[in-house]
Coordinates of C-alpha atoms and ligand atoms in Angstrom, one line a residue:
M1417 CA -29.7 4.7 -2.0
K1418 CA -28.0 7.9 -2.9
R1419 CA -27.4 6.4 -6.2
N1420 CA -31.0 5.6 -6.8
M1421 CA -31.8 9.1 -5.9
S1422 CA -29.5 10.5 -8.5
R1423 CA -31.0 8.2 -11.1
I1424 CA -34.5 9.4 -10.2
L1425 CA -33.3 12.9 -10.4
A1426 CA -31.8 12.3 -13.9
V1427 CA -35.0 10.8 -15.1
L1428 CA -37.0 13.8 -13.7
T1429 CA -34.6 16.2 -15.3
V1430 CA -35.2 14.6 -18.7
L1431 CA -38.9 14.7 -18.2
C1432 CA -38.8 18.4 -17.2
L1433 CA -36.8 19.2 -20.3
L1434 CA -39.3 17.4 -22.5
L1435 CA -42.3 19.1 -20.9
A1436 CA -40.6 22.5 -21.1
G1437 CA -40.8 22.0 -24.9
G1438 CA -37.2 21.0 -25.2
T1439 CA -37.9 19.7 -28.7
G1440 CA -35.9 22.3 -30.6
A1441 CA -32.8 20.9 -32.4
G1442 CA -30.5 22.5 -29.8
A1443 CA -32.1 20.9 -26.8
A1444 CA -32.5 17.6 -28.4
K1445 CA -28.8 17.7 -29.3
E1446 CA -27.8 18.5 -25.9
E1447 CA -29.7 15.6 -24.6
D1448 CA -28.0 13.2 -27.0
T1449 CA -24.5 14.5 -26.3
P1450 CA -23.0 13.2 -23.1
W1451 CA -21.4 15.9 -21.0
W1452 CA -17.9 14.4 -21.3
K1453 CA -17.8 14.9 -25.1
N1454 CA -18.0 18.6 -24.8
T1455 CA -15.5 19.2 -22.1
I1456 CA -11.8 19.2 -21.5
A1457 CA -10.2 16.7 -19.2
Y1458 CA -7.1 17.3 -17.1
E1459 CA -4.8 14.8 -15.5
I1460 CA -3.6 15.5 -12.0
Y1461 CA -0.5 13.6 -10.8
V1462 CA -1.7 14.1 -7.2
R1463 CA 1.8 13.7 -5.7
S1464 CA 3.2 16.5 -7.8
F1465 CA 0.3 19.0 -8.1
R1466 CA 0.2 21.2 -5.0
D1467 CA 1.3 20.5 -1.4
T1468 CA -0.6 22.3 1.4
N1469 CA 1.0 20.9 4.6
G1470 CA 4.7 21.2 3.8
D1471 CA 5.5 17.5 3.7
G1472 CA 6.7 18.0 0.1
I1473 CA 3.9 15.8 -1.4
G1474 CA 0.9 17.1 -3.3
D1475 CA -2.4 16.5 -1.6
L1476 CA -6.2 16.7 -2.1
K1477 CA -6.5 20.0 -0.4
G1478 CA -4.0 21.4 -2.9
I1479 CA -6.3 20.3 -5.7
T1480 CA -9.4 21.9 -4.0
Q1481 CA -7.4 25.2 -3.7
S1482 CA -6.6 25.2 -7.4
L1483 CA -10.0 24.6 -8.8
D1484 CA -10.4 28.2 -10.1
Y1485 CA -7.2 27.8 -12.1
L1486 CA -8.6 24.7 -13.7
K1487 CA -12.0 26.2 -14.4
E1488 CA -10.4 29.0 -16.3
L1489 CA -8.7 26.4 -18.5
G1490 CA -12.1 25.1 -19.4
V1491 CA -11.6 21.8 -17.5
G1492 CA -14.7 19.8 -16.8
A1493 CA -13.2 16.5 -15.8
L1494 CA -10.3 16.0 -13.5
W1495 CA -8.6 12.6 -13.6
L1496 CA -6.7 12.0 -10.4
T1497 CA -3.9 9.5 -10.3
P1498 CA -4.6 6.9 -7.5
C1499 CA -4.8 8.5 -4.1
Y1500 CA -6.1 5.4 -2.3
A1501 CA -4.3 3.8 0.7
S1502 CA -1.1 2.4 -0.8
P1503 CA 2.5 1.6 0.2
Q1504 CA 3.5 3.8 -2.8
E1505 CA 5.9 1.3 -4.4
D1506 CA 4.5 2.6 -7.8
N1507 CA 3.3 6.0 -6.5
G1508 CA -0.2 4.7 -5.7
Y1509 CA -0.7 2.3 -8.6
D1510 CA -0.3 -0.4 -5.9
I1511 CA -3.5 -0.1 -4.0
A1512 CA -3.9 -1.5 -0.5
N1513 CA -7.4 -0.4 0.1
F1514 CA -9.8 0.8 -2.6
Y1515 CA -12.1 2.4 0.0
E1516 CA -9.6 4.6 1.8
I1517 CA -7.6 7.7 1.0
D1518 CA -3.9 7.5 1.7
P1519 CA -3.1 9.7 4.7
V1520 CA -0.3 11.3 2.6
Y1521 CA -2.9 12.7 0.3
G1522 CA -5.5 13.6 3.0
T1523 CA -8.7 12.1 4.3
M1524 CA -12.0 10.9 2.9
A1525 CA -13.5 14.2 4.1
D1526 CA -11.0 16.0 1.9
M1527 CA -12.1 13.9 -1.0
D1528 CA -15.8 14.7 -0.3
E1529 CA -15.0 18.4 -0.2
L1530 CA -13.0 18.2 -3.4
I1531 CA -15.9 16.4 -5.2
S1532 CA -18.4 19.0 -3.9
E1533 CA -16.2 22.1 -4.5
A1534 CA -15.4 20.9 -8.0
G1535 CA -19.1 20.2 -8.6
K1536 CA -19.9 23.8 -7.8
R1537 CA -17.6 24.8 -10.7
G1538 CA -19.0 22.3 -13.1
I1539 CA -16.0 20.0 -12.7
R1540 CA -16.4 16.2 -12.2
I1541 CA -13.8 14.0 -10.6
V1542 CA -12.5 11.0 -12.5
M1543 CA -11.0 8.2 -10.4
D1544 CA -8.2 5.9 -11.5
L1545 CA -9.2 2.3 -11.0
V1546 CA -6.3 0.0 -10.9
F1547 CA -8.0 -3.3 -11.3
N1548 CA -5.4 -5.5 -13.1
H1549 CA -3.6 -5.8 -9.8
T1550 CA -3.5 -4.7 -6.2
S1551 CA -0.7 -4.0 -3.7
D1552 CA 0.9 -7.0 -2.1
M1553 CA -0.1 -5.3 1.2
N1554 CA -3.8 -5.4 0.2
P1555 CA -5.7 -7.6 2.8
W1556 CA -7.1 -9.5 -0.2
F1557 CA -3.6 -10.6 -1.2
E1558 CA -2.4 -11.1 2.4
E1559 CA -5.2 -13.6 2.8
S1560 CA -4.6 -15.2 -0.6
R1561 CA -0.9 -15.8 0.0
A1562 CA -1.5 -17.3 3.5
S1563 CA -2.6 -20.8 2.2
R1564 CA -3.8 -22.7 -0.7
N1565 CA -7.3 -23.1 0.7
N1566 CA -8.6 -19.9 2.2
E1567 CA -11.6 -17.9 0.9
K1568 CA -9.3 -15.7 -1.3
S1569 CA -6.8 -18.3 -2.3
D1570 CA -8.0 -18.1 -5.8
W1571 CA -8.3 -14.3 -6.0
Y1572 CA -4.8 -13.9 -7.5
I1573 CA -2.9 -16.0 -10.2
W1574 CA -1.1 -18.8 -8.5
R1575 CA 0.9 -21.5 -10.3
D1576 CA 3.1 -24.4 -9.2
P1577 CA 6.9 -24.1 -9.9
A1578 CA 8.2 -25.4 -13.2
E1579 CA 9.8 -28.9 -13.1
D1580 CA 13.2 -27.4 -12.2
G1581 CA 11.6 -25.5 -9.3
G1582 CA 11.9 -22.2 -11.2
A1583 CA 9.2 -19.8 -12.4
P1584 CA 6.2 -21.4 -14.2
T1585 CA 7.0 -19.5 -17.5
N1586 CA 9.7 -17.2 -18.9
W1587 CA 7.5 -14.1 -18.9
R1588 CA 9.1 -10.8 -18.3
S1589 CA 7.1 -8.2 -16.4
I1590 CA 6.5 -4.8 -18.0
F1591 CA 8.9 -3.2 -15.5
G1592 CA 11.7 -5.8 -16.2
G1593 CA 12.7 -9.1 -14.5
S1594 CA 10.5 -12.2 -14.2
A1595 CA 6.8 -11.7 -13.9
W1596 CA 6.6 -14.5 -11.3
E1597 CA 7.4 -14.3 -7.6
Y1598 CA 7.8 -17.3 -5.3
E1599 CA 5.6 -17.5 -2.1
P1600 CA 7.2 -20.1 0.3
V1601 CA 4.1 -20.4 2.4
R1602 CA 2.1 -21.8 -0.5
G1603 CA 5.0 -23.3 -2.3
Q1604 CA 3.8 -21.5 -5.4
Y1605 CA 4.5 -18.5 -7.6
Y1606 CA 2.1 -15.6 -8.2
L1607 CA 2.0 -13.6 -11.4
H1608 CA 2.7 -9.8 -11.6
T1609 CA 2.5 -8.0 -14.9
F1610 CA 4.2 -5.0 -13.2
L1611 CA 6.2 -4.9 -10.0
K1612 CA 6.4 -7.9 -7.7
Q1613 CA 4.6 -5.7 -5.2
Q1614 CA 1.7 -5.6 -7.7
P1615 CA 0.2 -9.1 -7.8
D1616 CA -2.3 -9.6 -10.7
L1617 CA -6.0 -10.2 -9.7
N1618 CA -7.6 -13.4 -11.0
W1619 CA -10.5 -12.0 -13.1
E1620 CA -11.6 -15.6 -13.9
N1621 CA -13.0 -15.7 -10.4
P1622 CA -16.6 -14.2 -10.3
E1623 CA -16.1 -13.1 -6.7
V1624 CA -13.2 -10.9 -7.8
R1625 CA -15.2 -9.3 -10.6
K1626 CA -18.1 -8.7 -8.1
A1627 CA -15.7 -7.1 -5.6
L1628 CA -14.4 -4.7 -8.3
I1629 CA -17.9 -3.7 -9.4
D1630 CA -18.6 -2.9 -5.7
V1631 CA -15.5 -0.7 -5.5
A1632 CA -16.6 1.2 -8.6
N1633 CA -20.1 1.7 -7.3
F1634 CA -18.8 3.0 -4.0
W1635 CA -17.2 5.8 -6.0
V1636 CA -20.2 6.3 -8.2
N1637 CA -22.2 6.8 -5.1
K1638 CA -19.7 9.4 -3.8
G1639 CA -20.6 11.4 -6.9
V1640 CA -17.6 11.0 -9.2
G1641 CA -18.0 11.7 -12.9
G1642 CA -16.0 8.9 -14.4
F1643 CA -13.3 6.3 -14.3
R1644 CA -10.0 5.7 -15.9
L1645 CA -9.3 2.0 -16.0
D1646 CA -5.6 1.4 -15.6
A1647 CA -3.7 -1.2 -17.7
I1648 CA -7.1 -2.7 -18.6
T1649 CA -5.8 -4.8 -21.5
Y1650 CA -4.0 -7.2 -19.2
I1651 CA -6.9 -8.4 -17.1
K1652 CA -7.6 -11.5 -19.2
K1653 CA -4.9 -14.1 -19.4
P1654 CA -4.6 -16.9 -21.9
A1655 CA -6.1 -20.3 -21.0
V1656 CA -2.8 -22.0 -21.1
F1657 CA 0.4 -20.4 -19.9
E1658 CA 3.3 -21.2 -22.3
N1659 CA 6.8 -19.9 -22.6
G1660 CA 7.3 -17.2 -25.1
R1661 CA 10.3 -16.8 -27.5
P1662 CA 13.1 -15.1 -25.5
D1663 CA 13.5 -11.6 -26.9
A1664 CA 16.6 -10.2 -25.0
D1665 CA 19.8 -11.3 -23.3
D1666 CA 17.9 -12.1 -20.1
R1667 CA 16.2 -15.1 -22.0
L1668 CA 12.8 -13.8 -20.9
S1669 CA 9.8 -13.0 -23.1
G1670 CA 7.9 -9.7 -22.7
I1671 CA 4.5 -10.4 -21.1
H1672 CA 2.8 -7.7 -23.1
A1673 CA 2.9 -9.6 -26.4
L1674 CA 1.7 -12.8 -24.6
T1675 CA -1.2 -11.5 -22.6
A1676 CA -2.5 -8.1 -23.7
D1677 CA -6.0 -8.1 -25.2
T1678 CA -6.6 -11.8 -24.8
P1679 CA -9.9 -13.0 -26.4
G1680 CA -12.7 -13.1 -23.9
I1681 CA -11.6 -9.8 -22.3
L1682 CA -14.6 -8.0 -23.7
D1683 CA -17.0 -10.3 -21.8
F1684 CA -15.4 -9.3 -18.5
L1685 CA -15.6 -5.6 -19.5
R1686 CA -19.2 -5.8 -20.6
E1687 CA -20.2 -7.4 -17.3
F1688 CA -18.3 -4.6 -15.5
Q1689 CA -20.1 -2.0 -17.6
N1690 CA -23.5 -3.5 -16.9
G1691 CA -22.7 -3.6 -13.2
V1692 CA -21.7 0.0 -12.9
M1693 CA -22.9 2.2 -15.7
P1694 CA -26.7 1.8 -16.2
G1695 CA -28.6 4.9 -15.1
T1696 CA -25.5 7.0 -14.6
D1697 CA -23.9 9.6 -16.7
I1698 CA -20.4 8.7 -15.8
F1699 CA -17.8 7.8 -18.4
M1700 CA -15.2 5.2 -18.6
V1701 CA -11.9 5.6 -20.3
G1702 CA -9.6 2.6 -20.6
E1703 CA -5.8 2.7 -20.7
A1704 CA -5.6 0.1 -23.5
N1705 CA -2.1 -0.5 -24.6
G1706 CA -2.3 -3.3 -27.2
V1707 CA -5.7 -2.5 -28.8
A1708 CA -5.1 -1.8 -32.5
P1709 CA -7.1 0.8 -34.3
E1710 CA -9.0 -1.9 -36.3
E1711 CA -10.3 -3.3 -33.0
L1712 CA -11.6 0.0 -31.7
P1713 CA -15.2 -0.6 -32.8
E1714 CA -15.5 -3.4 -30.3
W1715 CA -14.1 -1.3 -27.5
V1716 CA -15.8 2.1 -28.0
G1717 CA -18.9 3.5 -29.6
G1718 CA -22.4 2.0 -30.1
D1719 CA -21.8 -1.5 -28.7
G1720 CA -18.4 -0.8 -27.2
V1721 CA -17.5 -1.8 -23.6
M1722 CA -16.2 1.7 -22.8
D1723 CA -16.8 5.3 -23.8
M1724 CA -13.2 5.9 -24.8
I1725 CA -9.8 4.2 -24.7
F1726 CA -6.3 5.6 -24.7
E1727 CA -4.9 4.1 -27.8
I1728 CA -1.2 4.7 -27.5
A1729 CA 0.4 4.0 -30.8
H1730 CA 1.4 7.7 -31.3
V1731 CA 3.3 7.9 -28.1
L1732 CA 5.3 4.9 -29.0
I1733 CA 6.2 6.3 -32.4
D1734 CA 9.8 6.6 -31.5
L1735 CA 10.0 3.5 -29.3
P1736 CA 9.6 0.2 -31.2
D1737 CA 10.3 -1.9 -28.1
E1738 CA 8.9 -0.5 -24.8
M1739 CA 11.4 -2.4 -22.7
N1740 CA 14.5 -1.1 -24.6
W1741 CA 14.7 2.7 -24.2
C1742 CA 18.1 2.7 -26.1
K1743 CA 16.5 1.4 -29.3
T1744 CA 14.7 4.3 -30.8
R1745 CA 13.4 4.8 -34.3
E1746 CA 13.2 7.8 -36.6
W1747 CA 9.7 8.8 -37.6
T1748 CA 8.1 11.3 -39.9
I1749 CA 5.3 13.8 -39.6
P1750 CA 3.1 12.0 -42.2
E1751 CA 3.4 8.8 -40.0
L1752 CA 2.3 10.7 -36.9
K1753 CA -0.6 12.2 -38.7
K1754 CA -1.6 8.8 -40.0
M1755 CA -1.8 7.4 -36.5
F1756 CA -4.2 10.2 -35.4
S1757 CA -6.3 9.8 -38.5
A1758 CA -6.5 6.1 -38.2
S1759 CA -8.2 6.2 -34.9
Q1760 CA -10.5 9.0 -36.1
E1761 CA -11.5 7.0 -39.1
M1762 CA -12.3 3.9 -37.1
T1763 CA -14.4 5.7 -34.6
R1764 CA -16.4 7.6 -37.2
S1765 CA -18.2 4.5 -38.4
T1766 CA -19.2 3.5 -34.9
K1767 CA -19.9 7.0 -33.6
G1768 CA -17.2 6.2 -31.2
W1769 CA -15.2 8.8 -29.3
V1770 CA -11.5 9.2 -28.5
P1771 CA -9.5 10.9 -25.8
V1772 CA -7.0 13.1 -27.4
F1773 CA -3.6 13.2 -25.6
L1774 CA 0.0 13.8 -26.2
E1775 CA 1.3 13.3 -22.6
N1776 CA 0.5 11.5 -19.4
H1777 CA 2.3 10.6 -16.2
D1778 CA 4.0 7.6 -18.0
Q1779 CA 5.4 9.7 -20.9
P1780 CA 8.0 12.3 -21.5
R1781 CA 6.9 15.9 -22.2
S1782 CA 5.5 16.3 -25.7
I1783 CA 7.6 19.3 -26.7
N1784 CA 10.7 17.1 -26.3
R1785 CA 9.1 14.1 -28.0
F1786 CA 7.3 15.5 -31.0
L1787 CA 9.2 18.6 -31.9
P1788 CA 12.7 19.0 -33.4
E1789 CA 15.5 19.5 -31.0
G1790 CA 16.1 23.2 -30.3
A1791 CA 12.5 24.1 -31.2
D1792 CA 11.3 27.3 -29.5
R1793 CA 9.3 25.9 -26.6
V1794 CA 6.7 28.6 -26.4
A1795 CA 5.8 28.4 -30.1
G1796 CA 6.1 24.6 -29.9
G1797 CA 3.9 24.4 -26.8
K1798 CA 1.2 26.4 -28.7
A1799 CA 1.5 24.3 -31.8
L1800 CA 1.0 21.1 -29.8
G1801 CA -1.7 22.7 -27.7
T1802 CA -3.6 23.6 -30.8
L1803 CA -3.5 19.9 -31.9
L1804 CA -4.7 18.8 -28.5
L1805 CA -7.6 21.2 -28.3
T1806 CA -8.9 21.0 -31.8
M1807 CA -8.8 17.4 -32.8
R1808 CA -12.1 15.5 -32.6
G1809 CA -12.4 13.9 -29.2
T1810 CA -12.0 14.8 -25.5
P1811 CA -8.7 16.5 -24.9
F1812 CA -6.7 15.2 -21.9
I1813 CA -4.2 17.8 -20.7
M1814 CA -1.4 16.4 -18.5
Q1815 CA -0.7 18.9 -15.7
G1816 CA 2.0 21.3 -16.8
E1817 CA 1.4 20.7 -20.5
E1818 CA -0.6 23.9 -20.5
L1819 CA 2.5 25.7 -19.3
G1820 CA 4.7 24.2 -22.0
L1821 CA 6.8 22.3 -19.4
V1822 CA 9.7 20.2 -20.7
N1823 CA 11.8 17.2 -19.7
V1824 CA 14.5 17.2 -17.0
A1825 CA 17.9 15.7 -17.4
W1826 CA 19.4 14.8 -14.1
E1827 CA 23.0 13.7 -14.1
S1828 CA 22.9 10.6 -12.1
I1829 CA 20.4 7.7 -12.1
D1830 CA 20.3 8.1 -8.3
E1831 CA 18.5 11.4 -8.6
Y1832 CA 15.5 9.6 -10.3
K1833 CA 12.5 8.4 -8.4
D1834 CA 10.5 6.3 -10.8
V1835 CA 10.9 2.5 -10.2
S1836 CA 10.5 1.7 -13.9
T1837 CA 13.2 4.2 -14.8
F1838 CA 15.7 2.1 -12.7
N1839 CA 14.5 -1.1 -14.3
H1840 CA 14.9 0.3 -17.8
Y1841 CA 18.4 1.6 -16.9
W1842 CA 19.5 -1.8 -15.6
F1843 CA 18.0 -3.6 -18.5
A1844 CA 20.0 -1.3 -20.9
L1845 CA 23.2 -2.0 -19.1
G1846 CA 22.4 -5.8 -19.2
E1847 CA 21.9 -5.5 -23.0
G1848 CA 25.5 -4.1 -23.3
Y1849 CA 24.7 -0.4 -23.7
T1850 CA 27.2 2.0 -22.0
Q1851 CA 26.3 4.1 -19.0
E1852 CA 26.2 7.2 -21.1
E1853 CA 23.8 5.5 -23.6
A1854 CA 21.6 4.3 -20.7
M1855 CA 21.5 7.8 -19.1
A1856 CA 20.7 9.4 -22.5
A1857 CA 17.7 7.0 -22.7
V1858 CA 16.6 7.9 -19.2
H1859 CA 16.7 11.6 -20.1
R1860 CA 14.6 10.9 -23.1
F1861 CA 12.0 8.5 -21.7
S1862 CA 11.9 8.6 -17.9
R1863 CA 8.4 8.8 -16.5
D1864 CA 9.8 11.3 -14.0
N1865 CA 10.0 13.9 -16.9
A1866 CA 6.3 14.6 -16.5
R1867 CA 6.2 14.0 -12.7
T1868 CA 8.2 17.0 -11.5
P1869 CA 6.2 19.4 -9.3
L1870 CA 3.7 21.7 -11.1
Q1871 CA 5.3 25.1 -11.4
W1872 CA 2.9 27.7 -9.8
T1873 CA 5.2 30.7 -9.1
D1874 CA 8.7 31.9 -9.5
G1875 CA 9.1 31.6 -5.7
E1876 CA 10.9 28.8 -3.7
N1877 CA 10.1 25.3 -5.0
A1878 CA 8.0 27.0 -7.7
G1879 CA 5.3 27.5 -5.1
F1880 CA 4.6 23.8 -5.0
T1881 CA 5.6 23.3 -1.4
T1882 CA 7.0 25.1 1.6
G1883 CA 8.9 21.9 2.5
T1884 CA 11.3 19.8 0.5
P1885 CA 9.6 18.5 -2.7
W1886 CA 9.6 14.6 -2.9
I1887 CA 11.1 15.0 -6.4
P1888 CA 13.1 18.0 -7.6
V1889 CA 11.5 20.9 -9.3
N1890 CA 12.5 21.5 -12.9
G1891 CA 15.2 24.2 -12.9
D1892 CA 13.4 26.4 -15.4
Y1893 CA 10.6 27.4 -13.0
K1894 CA 11.6 31.0 -12.6
T1895 CA 10.5 31.6 -16.2
F1896 CA 7.9 28.9 -16.7
N1897 CA 5.3 29.0 -14.0
A1898 CA 1.5 29.6 -13.9
A1899 CA 1.7 33.1 -12.3
S1900 CA 4.3 34.5 -14.8
E1901 CA 2.5 32.9 -17.7
K1902 CA -0.8 34.2 -16.6
A1903 CA 0.7 37.7 -16.7
D1904 CA 2.2 37.3 -20.2
P1905 CA -0.3 37.5 -23.0
D1906 CA 2.0 35.5 -25.3
S1907 CA 2.4 32.6 -23.0
V1908 CA 1.5 29.0 -23.6
L1909 CA -0.9 29.2 -20.7
N1910 CA -2.9 32.1 -22.2
W1911 CA -2.9 30.3 -25.5
Y1912 CA -4.6 27.3 -23.9
I1913 CA -7.1 29.6 -22.2
T1914 CA -7.9 31.2 -25.5
L1915 CA -8.2 27.9 -27.3
A1916 CA -10.5 26.6 -24.5
K1917 CA -12.8 29.6 -25.0
L1918 CA -12.7 29.2 -28.7
R1919 CA -13.8 25.6 -28.4
S1920 CA -16.8 26.5 -26.4
E1921 CA -17.8 29.3 -28.8
H1922 CA -17.4 27.3 -32.1
E1923 CA -19.4 24.1 -31.9
E1924 CA -17.8 22.6 -35.0
L1925 CA -14.6 22.2 -32.8
L1926 CA -16.7 20.0 -30.5
D1927 CA -19.0 18.0 -32.7
G1928 CA -17.7 18.6 -36.2
D1929 CA -16.5 15.7 -38.4
Y1930 CA -12.7 15.3 -38.8
R1931 CA -11.1 15.3 -42.3
E1932 CA -7.4 15.4 -42.8
L1933 CA -5.9 17.7 -45.4
F1934 CA -2.6 17.2 -47.2
P1935 CA -1.8 13.8 -45.5
E1936 CA 1.5 13.7 -47.3
H1937 CA 2.7 17.1 -46.3
E1938 CA 6.0 16.7 -44.5
Q1939 CA 5.7 19.7 -42.2
I1940 CA 2.1 20.6 -41.7
F1941 CA -0.7 18.8 -39.8
A1942 CA -3.9 20.1 -41.4
Y1943 CA -7.5 19.1 -41.0
E1944 CA -11.1 20.4 -41.1
R1945 CA -13.7 20.1 -38.4
E1946 CA -17.2 20.5 -39.9
N1947 CA -20.7 20.4 -38.6
E1948 CA -24.0 21.6 -40.2
T1949 CA -23.3 25.2 -39.6
A1950 CA -19.6 25.9 -39.9
K1951 CA -16.3 24.5 -40.8
A1952 CA -13.0 25.2 -39.1
V1953 CA -9.7 24.6 -40.9
I1954 CA -6.7 24.0 -38.6
L1955 CA -3.1 24.1 -39.9
I1956 CA -0.1 23.4 -37.7
N1957 CA 3.5 23.6 -38.8
L1958 CA 5.3 21.0 -36.7
T1959 CA 8.8 22.0 -37.9
T1960 CA 11.2 24.8 -37.3
E1961 CA 11.2 25.8 -41.0
P1962 CA 8.6 28.0 -42.7
A1963 CA 6.1 25.9 -44.6
A1964 CA 3.9 26.4 -47.7
Y1965 CA 0.6 24.9 -48.5
D1966 CA -2.2 25.3 -51.1
P1967 CA -4.5 28.1 -49.8
A1968 CA -7.4 26.8 -51.9
C1969 CA -8.6 25.0 -48.7
L1970 CA -9.2 28.4 -47.2
E1971 CA -11.5 29.9 -49.8
G1972 CA -14.0 32.2 -48.0
A1973 CA -12.4 31.4 -44.7
E1974 CA -11.8 34.0 -42.0
L1975 CA -8.9 33.8 -39.5
L1976 CA -10.0 33.0 -36.0
L1977 CA -6.6 32.7 -34.4
S1978 CA -2.9 32.5 -35.3
S1979 CA 0.0 31.9 -33.0
A1980 CA 2.3 34.1 -35.1
K1981 CA 2.3 37.9 -35.0
E1982 CA 1.1 38.1 -38.6
T1983 CA -0.1 35.4 -40.9
E1984 CA -1.0 35.0 -44.6
K1985 CA -2.9 32.3 -46.3
G1986 CA -0.6 29.8 -48.0
T1987 CA 2.4 29.9 -45.6
L1988 CA 3.1 29.2 -42.0
A1989 CA 6.0 30.5 -39.9
P1990 CA 8.0 27.9 -38.0
L1991 CA 5.8 26.1 -35.5
E1992 CA 2.9 28.4 -36.4
A1993 CA -0.7 27.2 -35.7
V1994 CA -3.7 28.8 -37.3
I1995 CA -7.4 28.3 -37.1
Y1996 CA -9.7 29.6 -39.8
E1997 CA -13.5 29.3 -40.1
V1998 CA -15.9 29.1 -43.1
K1999 CA -19.5 29.8 -42.3
Ligands
TEU128 O1 0.5 1.8 -17.0 C1 0.4 0.6 -17.7 C2 1.1 0.5 -18.9 O2 0.8 -0.3 -19.7 C3 2.2 1.5 -19.2 O3 3.3 1.3 -18.3 C4 2.6 1.5 -20.6 O4 3.5 0.4 -20.8 C5 3.3 2.8 -20.9 O5 2.4 3.8 -20.7 C6 3.7 2.9 -22.3 O6 4.8 3.7 -22.4 C7 -0.3 2.0 -15.9 C8 0.0 3.3 -15.2 O7 -0.3 4.4 -16.1 C9 1.4 3.4 -14.7 O8 1.7 4.6 -14.1 C10 1.5 2.2 -13.7 O9 2.9 2.1 -13.3 C11 1.1 0.9 -14.3 O10 -0.2 1.0 -15.0 C12 0.9 -0.1 -13.2 O11 -0.2 0.1 -12.5
CA129 CA1 1.1 17.3 1.4

């Protein structure tokens, strides 16, 4: 009902605009451009954002209290990592009830308050829908596992044992170990792409698909602004399950290469889109590991099944095999630029749109990943922030990225919290790497790097909690925290605030076309953003050496912003970022 109301309101608004003579170019354009293309999105790792009741765990009230901070950053969409009822085996990515808030994060009333308070500030909430799997504690699964012939017996993926009684196939889950778990009551195995506490839903069953559409609509009716669809490329499985070629000493075969982006997946997603989207202005962004840039047109844009997808090639630039954190590869700046430009090119033809991101809760901090070792973190944070906020697309800031936060390097594996970090560590030892090598890999790639508490102040526990934080605070919080950075005009935080403002004042940074300059340049990432009225030229030195470039691209251009004290056309200081404009 509420939903119908909001649809009627939307139609009325459009009518009013038309009647009010909204036929000028500006008004028409605004109508055509969905709100989420002109905003900045921010990812909140709820557990680590802000704790208000001293239990050491971030909560929804903590987010509501921080909305003004986010507003100043120009944030219009807040992606919350899952805060539904969950046993927290994978920090909420194992959902036991899609219709309830986990008590550790608060109540449904807290959520309603957050949605409404955010709304007052022009910020929409984006929910994380984990639909490839549920928790094994979800009543759906509890029923499914209880017998071979109950109403939900076919809601998950069950198979008989292989002839020798073992797992049906040799598939390795994404977090390591067999992707199959035996259930003695049914005498069968169930499939889990991730942890064994995360059984995969059977999307072939129309009742499952209907149940998931209902979940999404429940949240649409609550007034959320969009969805992030977790691990969405895995929902469709191949018709026949066959062994893959063993790819490591454990004789298993990684499930990703065998099931990601299986043909037929788009039919499922189109049905989902039709069941949830019509008449709303919400957006959907899919986490789509395994979709190549060439396939983007089917996923996003005109006829796409989503508004945007996270295409993650660039965050795997140093990691050829996601399972093996010890096997890294060297990469070059032209390669990195090519990855960004490839998705830009593909979406241009389809009028598609991309989320721009360098970090998320599964990835190490970008300063450590993309910049040379020893790079000045403040200059580096500004350089990467410039890329993030001036590329074509909707920027997704990972909490703390705007403060230039960096990785942690705890001494012992026991200090880590992330379940996948343990699995990667054990996998490395199994492959014959030494403990030192395995720990070095953990330092470099652990998901905990970006999951440490957000640093608010230089006070105890960085102002995150009055209790004991569930995960240690990064030891650098005395210098790097929101309060100190706010007071320092040269901080990464103030650079982000300045950029956010610049974006809103220079439309070419929002809707302008993207054209890369000097693709072969080994130090500088340079591109233009041009619309009918203006052209911005952005040049970013990603190295710790000065860099020269041909200043012809800046003819008639005026400097809008430089991260260096002084700047001159034709050269960039180490890690300098500049934005020029030609009118
Ligand atoms: O991640 C799914 C996924 O595919 C990633 O683990 C991917 O392999 C990685 O980002 C590449 O480095 C999602 C969530 O983001 C993650 O936190 C969950 O653990 C996972 O799904 C299971 O729900
Ligand atoms: Ca709390």
